[in-house]
mmCIF file of C-alpha atoms in Angstrom:
data_model
loop_
_atom_site.group_PDB
_atom_site.id
_atom_site.type_symbol
_atom_site.label_atom_id
_atom_site.label_comp_id
_atom_site.label_asym_id
_atom_site.label_seq_id
_atom_site.Cartn_x
_atom_site.Cartn_y
_atom_site.Cartn_z
ATOM 1 C CA ASP A 292 58.854 87.150 60.493
ATOM 2 C CA THR A 293 62.223 85.900 59.288
ATOM 3 C CA GLY A 294 65.426 87.219 60.645
ATOM 4 C CA VAL A 295 68.371 88.595 59.024
ATOM 5 C CA SER A 296 70.365 85.862 57.076
ATOM 6 C CA GLN A 297 73.959 85.830 55.887
ATOM 7 C CA ASP A 298 75.839 83.503 53.588
ATOM 8 C CA PRO A 299 78.290 81.847 54.020
ATOM 9 C CA ARG A 300 78.593 81.401 57.806
ATOM 10 C CA HIS A 301 82.342 80.454 57.390
ATOM 11 C CA LYS A 302 84.861 81.431 54.602
ATOM 12 C CA ILE A 303 88.432 80.284 54.647
ATOM 13 C CA THR A 304 90.587 81.810 51.932
ATOM 14 C CA LYS A 305 94.127 82.286 50.905
ATOM 15 C CA ARG A 306 95.873 85.852 51.109
ATOM 16 C CA GLY A 307 95.393 87.695 47.978
ATOM 17 C CA GLN A 308 92.072 86.038 46.948
ATOM 18 C CA ASN A 309 88.557 87.823 46.467
ATOM 19 C CA VAL A 310 85.599 86.925 48.835
ATOM 20 C CA THR A 311 81.995 88.029 48.652
ATOM 21 C CA PHE A 312 79.479 87.915 51.360
ATOM 22 C CA ARG A 313 75.644 88.093 51.202
ATOM 23 C CA CYS A 314 73.175 89.476 53.547
ATOM 24 C CA ASP A 315 69.482 89.173 53.250
ATOM 25 C CA PRO A 316 67.625 91.624 55.663
ATOM 26 C CA ILE A 317 64.246 91.339 57.238
ATOM 27 C CA SER A 318 61.660 91.769 54.662
ATOM 28 C CA GLU A 319 60.543 95.442 54.402
ATOM 29 C CA HIS A 320 63.563 96.787 56.425
ATOM 30 C CA ASN A 321 64.825 99.590 54.277
ATOM 31 C CA ARG A 322 68.021 100.267 56.216
ATOM 32 C CA LEU A 323 70.888 97.777 56.043
ATOM 33 C CA TYR A 324 74.241 97.888 57.815
ATOM 34 C CA TRP A 325 77.671 96.043 57.794
ATOM 35 C CA TYR A 326 79.850 95.792 60.846
ATOM 36 C CA ARG A 327 83.065 94.055 61.510
ATOM 37 C CA GLN A 328 84.148 92.326 64.798
ATOM 38 C CA THR A 329 87.644 91.133 65.616
ATOM 39 C CA LEU A 330 88.423 88.921 68.617
ATOM 40 C CA GLY A 331 87.740 90.257 71.962
ATOM 41 C CA GLN A 332 86.046 93.594 70.235
ATOM 42 C CA GLY A 333 82.740 94.922 69.885
ATOM 43 C CA PRO A 334 81.553 95.344 66.383
ATOM 44 C CA GLU A 335 82.864 98.317 64.366
ATOM 45 C CA PHE A 336 80.495 100.076 61.709
ATOM 46 C CA LEU A 337 81.642 99.722 58.132
ATOM 47 C CA THR A 338 78.646 101.025 56.006
ATOM 48 C CA TYR A 339 75.107 101.785 55.654
ATOM 49 C CA PHE A 340 72.405 101.479 53.103
ATOM 50 C CA GLN A 341 68.926 103.138 52.886
ATOM 51 C CA ASN A 342 67.188 101.337 50.172
ATOM 52 C CA GLU A 343 69.760 101.047 47.368
ATOM 53 C CA ALA A 344 71.825 104.095 48.307
ATOM 54 C CA GLN A 345 75.041 103.659 50.278
ATOM 55 C CA LEU A 346 74.740 106.837 52.463
ATOM 56 C CA GLU A 347 77.642 106.352 54.787
ATOM 57 C CA LYS A 348 81.174 104.546 54.701
ATOM 58 C CA SER A 349 83.565 104.249 57.671
ATOM 59 C CA ARG A 350 87.278 105.114 57.112
ATOM 60 C CA LEU A 351 87.816 101.320 58.081
ATOM 61 C CA LEU A 352 86.382 100.428 54.550
ATOM 62 C CA SER A 353 89.548 100.527 52.497
ATOM 63 C CA ASN A 354 89.453 100.783 48.666
ATOM 64 C CA ARG A 355 89.645 96.960 48.725
ATOM 65 C CA PHE A 356 86.194 96.813 50.334
ATOM 66 C CA SER A 357 83.098 97.516 48.187
ATOM 67 C CA ALA A 358 79.373 97.085 49.101
ATOM 68 C CA GLU A 359 76.147 96.778 47.095
ATOM 69 C CA ARG A 360 72.521 96.656 47.649
ATOM 70 C CA PRO A 361 70.900 96.504 44.193
ATOM 71 C CA LYS A 362 67.296 97.015 44.236
ATOM 72 C CA GLY A 363 67.396 97.728 47.923
ATOM 73 C CA SER A 364 66.980 94.206 48.941
ATOM 74 C CA PHE A 365 69.932 91.857 49.727
ATOM 75 C CA SER A 366 73.309 93.311 49.934
ATOM 76 C CA THR A 367 76.718 92.041 49.160
ATOM 77 C CA LEU A 368 80.175 92.928 50.840
ATOM 78 C CA GLU A 369 83.293 92.082 48.602
ATOM 79 C CA ILE A 370 86.805 92.133 49.774
ATOM 80 C CA GLN A 371 89.506 92.163 47.078
ATOM 81 C CA ARG A 372 92.954 91.015 47.558
ATOM 82 C CA THR A 373 92.350 89.519 51.095
ATOM 83 C CA GLU A 374 95.025 90.380 53.914
ATOM 84 C CA GLN A 375 95.489 88.362 57.046
ATOM 85 C CA GLY A 376 94.175 91.482 58.925
ATOM 86 C CA ASP A 377 90.798 91.001 57.215
ATOM 87 C CA SER A 378 90.173 88.023 59.264
ATOM 88 C CA ALA A 379 87.083 88.813 61.416
ATOM 89 C CA MET A 380 83.492 88.362 61.870
ATOM 90 C CA TYR A 381 81.393 90.353 59.284
ATOM 91 C CA LEU A 382 78.030 91.122 60.766
ATOM 92 C CA CYS A 383 75.037 92.354 58.917
ATOM 93 C CA ALA A 384 72.073 94.093 60.392
ATOM 94 C CA SER A 385 68.920 95.714 59.148
ATOM 95 C CA ARG A 386 66.295 98.199 60.684
ATOM 96 C CA GLY A 387 62.845 99.108 59.444
ATOM 97 C CA PRO A 388 61.544 102.769 58.936
ATOM 98 C CA ALA A 389 60.304 102.865 62.615
ATOM 99 C CA GLY A 390 61.452 101.101 65.675
ATOM 100 C CA GLY A 391 63.536 103.589 67.583
ATOM 101 C CA ASP A 392 66.872 102.859 66.032
ATOM 102 C CA THR A 393 66.949 99.163 66.847
ATOM 103 C CA GLN A 394 69.128 97.103 64.462
ATOM 104 C CA TYR A 395 68.459 93.367 64.081
ATOM 105 C CA PHE A 396 71.666 91.191 63.507
ATOM 106 C CA GLY A 397 72.286 88.086 61.380
ATOM 107 C CA PRO A 398 74.450 85.418 62.376
ATOM 108 C CA GLY A 399 77.492 86.751 60.801
ATOM 109 C CA THR A 400 80.248 85.327 58.438
ATOM 110 C CA ARG A 401 83.525 84.441 60.015
ATOM 111 C CA LEU A 402 86.256 85.060 57.582
ATOM 112 C CA THR A 403 89.753 83.442 58.116
ATOM 113 C CA VAL A 404 92.514 84.570 55.703
ATOM 114 C CA LEU A 405 95.469 82.273 55.721
ATOM 115 C CA ALA B 259 83.477 111.585 69.372
ATOM 116 C CA GLN B 260 81.127 108.722 70.678
ATOM 117 C CA LYS B 261 82.647 106.277 73.053
ATOM 118 C CA VAL B 262 81.242 103.341 75.094
ATOM 119 C CA THR B 263 83.239 101.758 77.991
ATOM 120 C CA GLN B 264 82.622 98.648 79.657
ATOM 121 C CA ALA B 265 85.210 98.233 82.276
ATOM 122 C CA GLN B 266 84.141 94.690 83.311
ATOM 123 C CA THR B 267 86.112 92.434 81.016
ATOM 124 C CA GLU B 268 84.660 89.118 82.575
ATOM 125 C CA ILE B 269 82.222 88.296 85.496
ATOM 126 C CA SER B 270 81.489 85.000 87.049
ATOM 127 C CA VAL B 271 78.538 84.204 89.232
ATOM 128 C CA VAL B 272 76.735 81.272 90.619
ATOM 129 C CA GLU B 273 73.274 80.464 89.263
ATOM 130 C CA LYS B 274 70.407 82.498 90.840
ATOM 131 C CA GLU B 275 72.802 85.327 91.860
ATOM 132 C CA ASP B 276 72.027 88.746 90.569
ATOM 133 C CA VAL B 277 74.518 90.434 88.178
ATOM 134 C CA THR B 278 74.854 94.070 87.120
ATOM 135 C CA LEU B 279 76.927 94.876 83.934
ATOM 136 C CA ASP B 280 78.317 98.374 83.902
ATOM 137 C CA CYS B 281 78.285 100.755 80.831
ATOM 138 C CA VAL B 282 79.502 104.315 80.640
ATOM 139 C CA TYR B 283 79.281 106.250 77.440
ATOM 140 C CA GLU B 284 80.421 109.590 75.988
ATOM 141 C CA THR B 285 78.394 111.750 73.344
ATOM 142 C CA ARG B 286 77.809 115.348 72.453
ATOM 143 C CA ASP B 287 74.368 114.511 71.042
ATOM 144 C CA THR B 288 71.333 115.666 73.107
ATOM 145 C CA THR B 289 69.169 112.875 71.843
ATOM 146 C CA TYR B 290 70.453 109.269 71.273
ATOM 147 C CA TYR B 291 69.546 105.763 72.303
ATOM 148 C CA LEU B 292 71.351 103.146 74.049
ATOM 149 C CA PHE B 293 71.189 99.642 73.753
ATOM 150 C CA TRP B 294 72.258 96.182 75.326
ATOM 151 C CA TYR B 295 72.920 93.380 73.082
ATOM 152 C CA LYS B 296 73.865 89.667 74.102
ATOM 153 C CA GLN B 297 76.106 87.619 71.868
ATOM 154 C CA PRO B 298 76.023 83.865 72.913
ATOM 155 C CA PRO B 299 78.787 81.468 71.585
ATOM 156 C CA SER B 300 76.955 80.964 68.407
ATOM 157 C CA GLY B 301 77.950 84.704 67.528
ATOM 158 C CA GLU B 302 74.627 86.224 66.639
ATOM 159 C CA LEU B 303 73.942 89.565 68.297
ATOM 160 C CA VAL B 304 70.630 89.512 70.135
ATOM 161 C CA PHE B 305 68.801 92.728 70.800
ATOM 162 C CA LEU B 306 67.794 92.956 74.587
ATOM 163 C CA ILE B 307 66.862 96.375 75.518
ATOM 164 C CA ARG B 308 66.685 100.010 74.174
ATOM 165 C CA ARG B 309 66.516 103.248 76.073
ATOM 166 C CA ASN B 310 66.290 106.895 74.602
ATOM 167 C CA SER B 311 68.174 109.755 76.048
ATOM 168 C CA PHE B 312 64.898 111.843 77.091
ATOM 169 C CA ASP B 313 63.554 109.076 79.262
ATOM 170 C CA GLU B 314 65.292 108.156 82.316
ATOM 171 C CA GLN B 315 62.495 106.048 83.981
ATOM 172 C CA ASN B 316 64.254 102.899 84.859
ATOM 173 C CA GLU B 317 62.222 99.748 83.943
ATOM 174 C CA ILE B 318 62.229 95.984 84.428
ATOM 175 C CA SER B 319 61.297 93.441 81.827
ATOM 176 C CA GLY B 320 61.241 89.955 83.090
ATOM 177 C CA ARG B 321 64.586 89.073 84.767
ATOM 178 C CA TYR B 322 66.183 92.181 83.012
ATOM 179 C CA SER B 323 66.218 95.693 84.353
ATOM 180 C CA TRP B 324 68.347 98.660 83.623
ATOM 181 C CA ASN B 325 69.559 101.777 85.338
ATOM 182 C CA PHE B 326 69.995 104.851 83.256
ATOM 183 C CA GLN B 327 71.519 107.988 84.746
ATOM 184 C CA LYS B 328 72.295 110.828 82.318
ATOM 185 C CA SER B 329 73.948 112.878 84.996
ATOM 186 C CA THR B 330 76.706 110.276 84.997
ATOM 187 C CA SER B 331 76.312 109.021 81.617
ATOM 188 C CA SER B 332 75.755 105.559 82.743
ATOM 189 C CA PHE B 333 73.605 102.620 81.472
ATOM 190 C CA ASN B 334 73.834 99.607 83.725
ATOM 191 C CA PHE B 335 72.118 96.359 83.182
ATOM 192 C CA THR B 336 70.973 93.821 85.849
ATOM 193 C CA ILE B 337 70.149 90.142 85.276
ATOM 194 C CA THR B 338 68.108 89.003 88.201
ATOM 195 C CA ALA B 339 68.195 85.151 89.275
ATOM 196 C CA SER B 340 70.944 84.385 86.626
ATOM 197 C CA GLN B 341 70.798 81.283 84.860
ATOM 198 C CA VAL B 342 73.392 79.079 82.936
ATOM 199 C CA VAL B 343 71.809 80.217 79.575
ATOM 200 C CA ASP B 344 72.611 83.689 80.334
ATOM 201 C CA SER B 345 76.244 82.985 79.958
ATOM 202 C CA ALA B 346 77.298 85.180 76.930
ATOM 203 C CA VAL B 347 79.216 88.413 75.871
ATOM 204 C CA TYR B 348 77.130 91.497 76.712
ATOM 205 C CA PHE B 349 77.587 94.552 74.701
ATOM 206 C CA CYS B 350 76.386 98.074 75.465
ATOM 207 C CA ALA B 351 75.851 100.244 72.370
ATOM 208 C CA LEU B 352 75.392 104.029 71.817
ATOM 209 C CA SER B 353 73.453 104.972 68.668
ATOM 210 C CA VAL B 354 74.590 108.061 66.509
ATOM 211 C CA LEU B 355 72.533 109.477 63.674
ATOM 212 C CA LEU B 356 73.745 109.155 60.294
ATOM 213 C CA THR B 357 72.754 110.963 56.930
ATOM 214 C CA GLY B 358 69.124 110.248 55.901
ATOM 215 C CA GLY B 359 67.851 109.074 59.075
ATOM 216 C CA GLY B 360 69.964 106.125 59.623
ATOM 217 C CA ASN B 361 72.065 105.388 62.648
ATOM 218 C CA LYS B 362 75.336 103.712 63.566
ATOM 219 C CA LEU B 363 75.997 101.740 66.771
ATOM 220 C CA THR B 364 79.114 102.401 68.720
ATOM 221 C CA PHE B 365 79.728 99.352 70.669
ATOM 222 C CA GLY B 366 81.668 98.828 73.967
ATOM 223 C CA THR B 367 84.325 95.861 74.269
ATOM 224 C CA GLY B 368 81.863 93.827 75.871
ATOM 225 C CA THR B 369 81.637 91.800 79.232
ATOM 226 C CA GLN B 370 81.948 88.104 79.314
ATOM 227 C CA LEU B 371 79.287 86.683 81.885
ATOM 228 C CA LYS B 372 79.882 83.230 83.068
ATOM 229 C CA VAL B 373 77.060 81.554 85.010
ATOM 230 C CA GLU B 374 78.035 78.425 86.724
ATOM 231 C CA LEU B 375 75.834 75.949 88.545
#
């Protein structure tokens, strides 16, 4: 069973540029989550998909952030007009229809905004 | 609001010592799940254990054990006979229900465990 994969693993960009990250969940996992983790902190919830429907968004998700999950498979997280404060690790997790709430995480995408 | 507190920022032990990581949580929900995850230097969060709120029986799984006490809202995690490979940041997390049957995890700030030879 392949785990959650994320691409790219690292991204360095200049302030004001747009970036897009991809997450491929564990196959047959219908729920997909995005979290953001800054240095020395625990991950913070950003958004949640059940199949292709985005059902919950955190207040942390400003209007510069958008996430999609077309066809209920992989997901993308786009950040427009990046700011230095967006520098963080972006983690994706997935969860199947059963399993007692357990989310399985990918390796993350580390974003550095110069 | 939900909150998870891990008061221990960093713990250092010598290999083969037992170590306990503390976690205290706050929630108004009567049904919830608690988790421990491990984050090695590579960055990936690795699921370790899960406990639901209506089962306070404590368990042991290999070198891992946990002590869940609802009365004190604590969910402590113990590693027996620690090894250098256990060195990582350990996160306690509380599961909160979302729309449509999903859940979000509220994490503590983590405890850095260093196991030395």
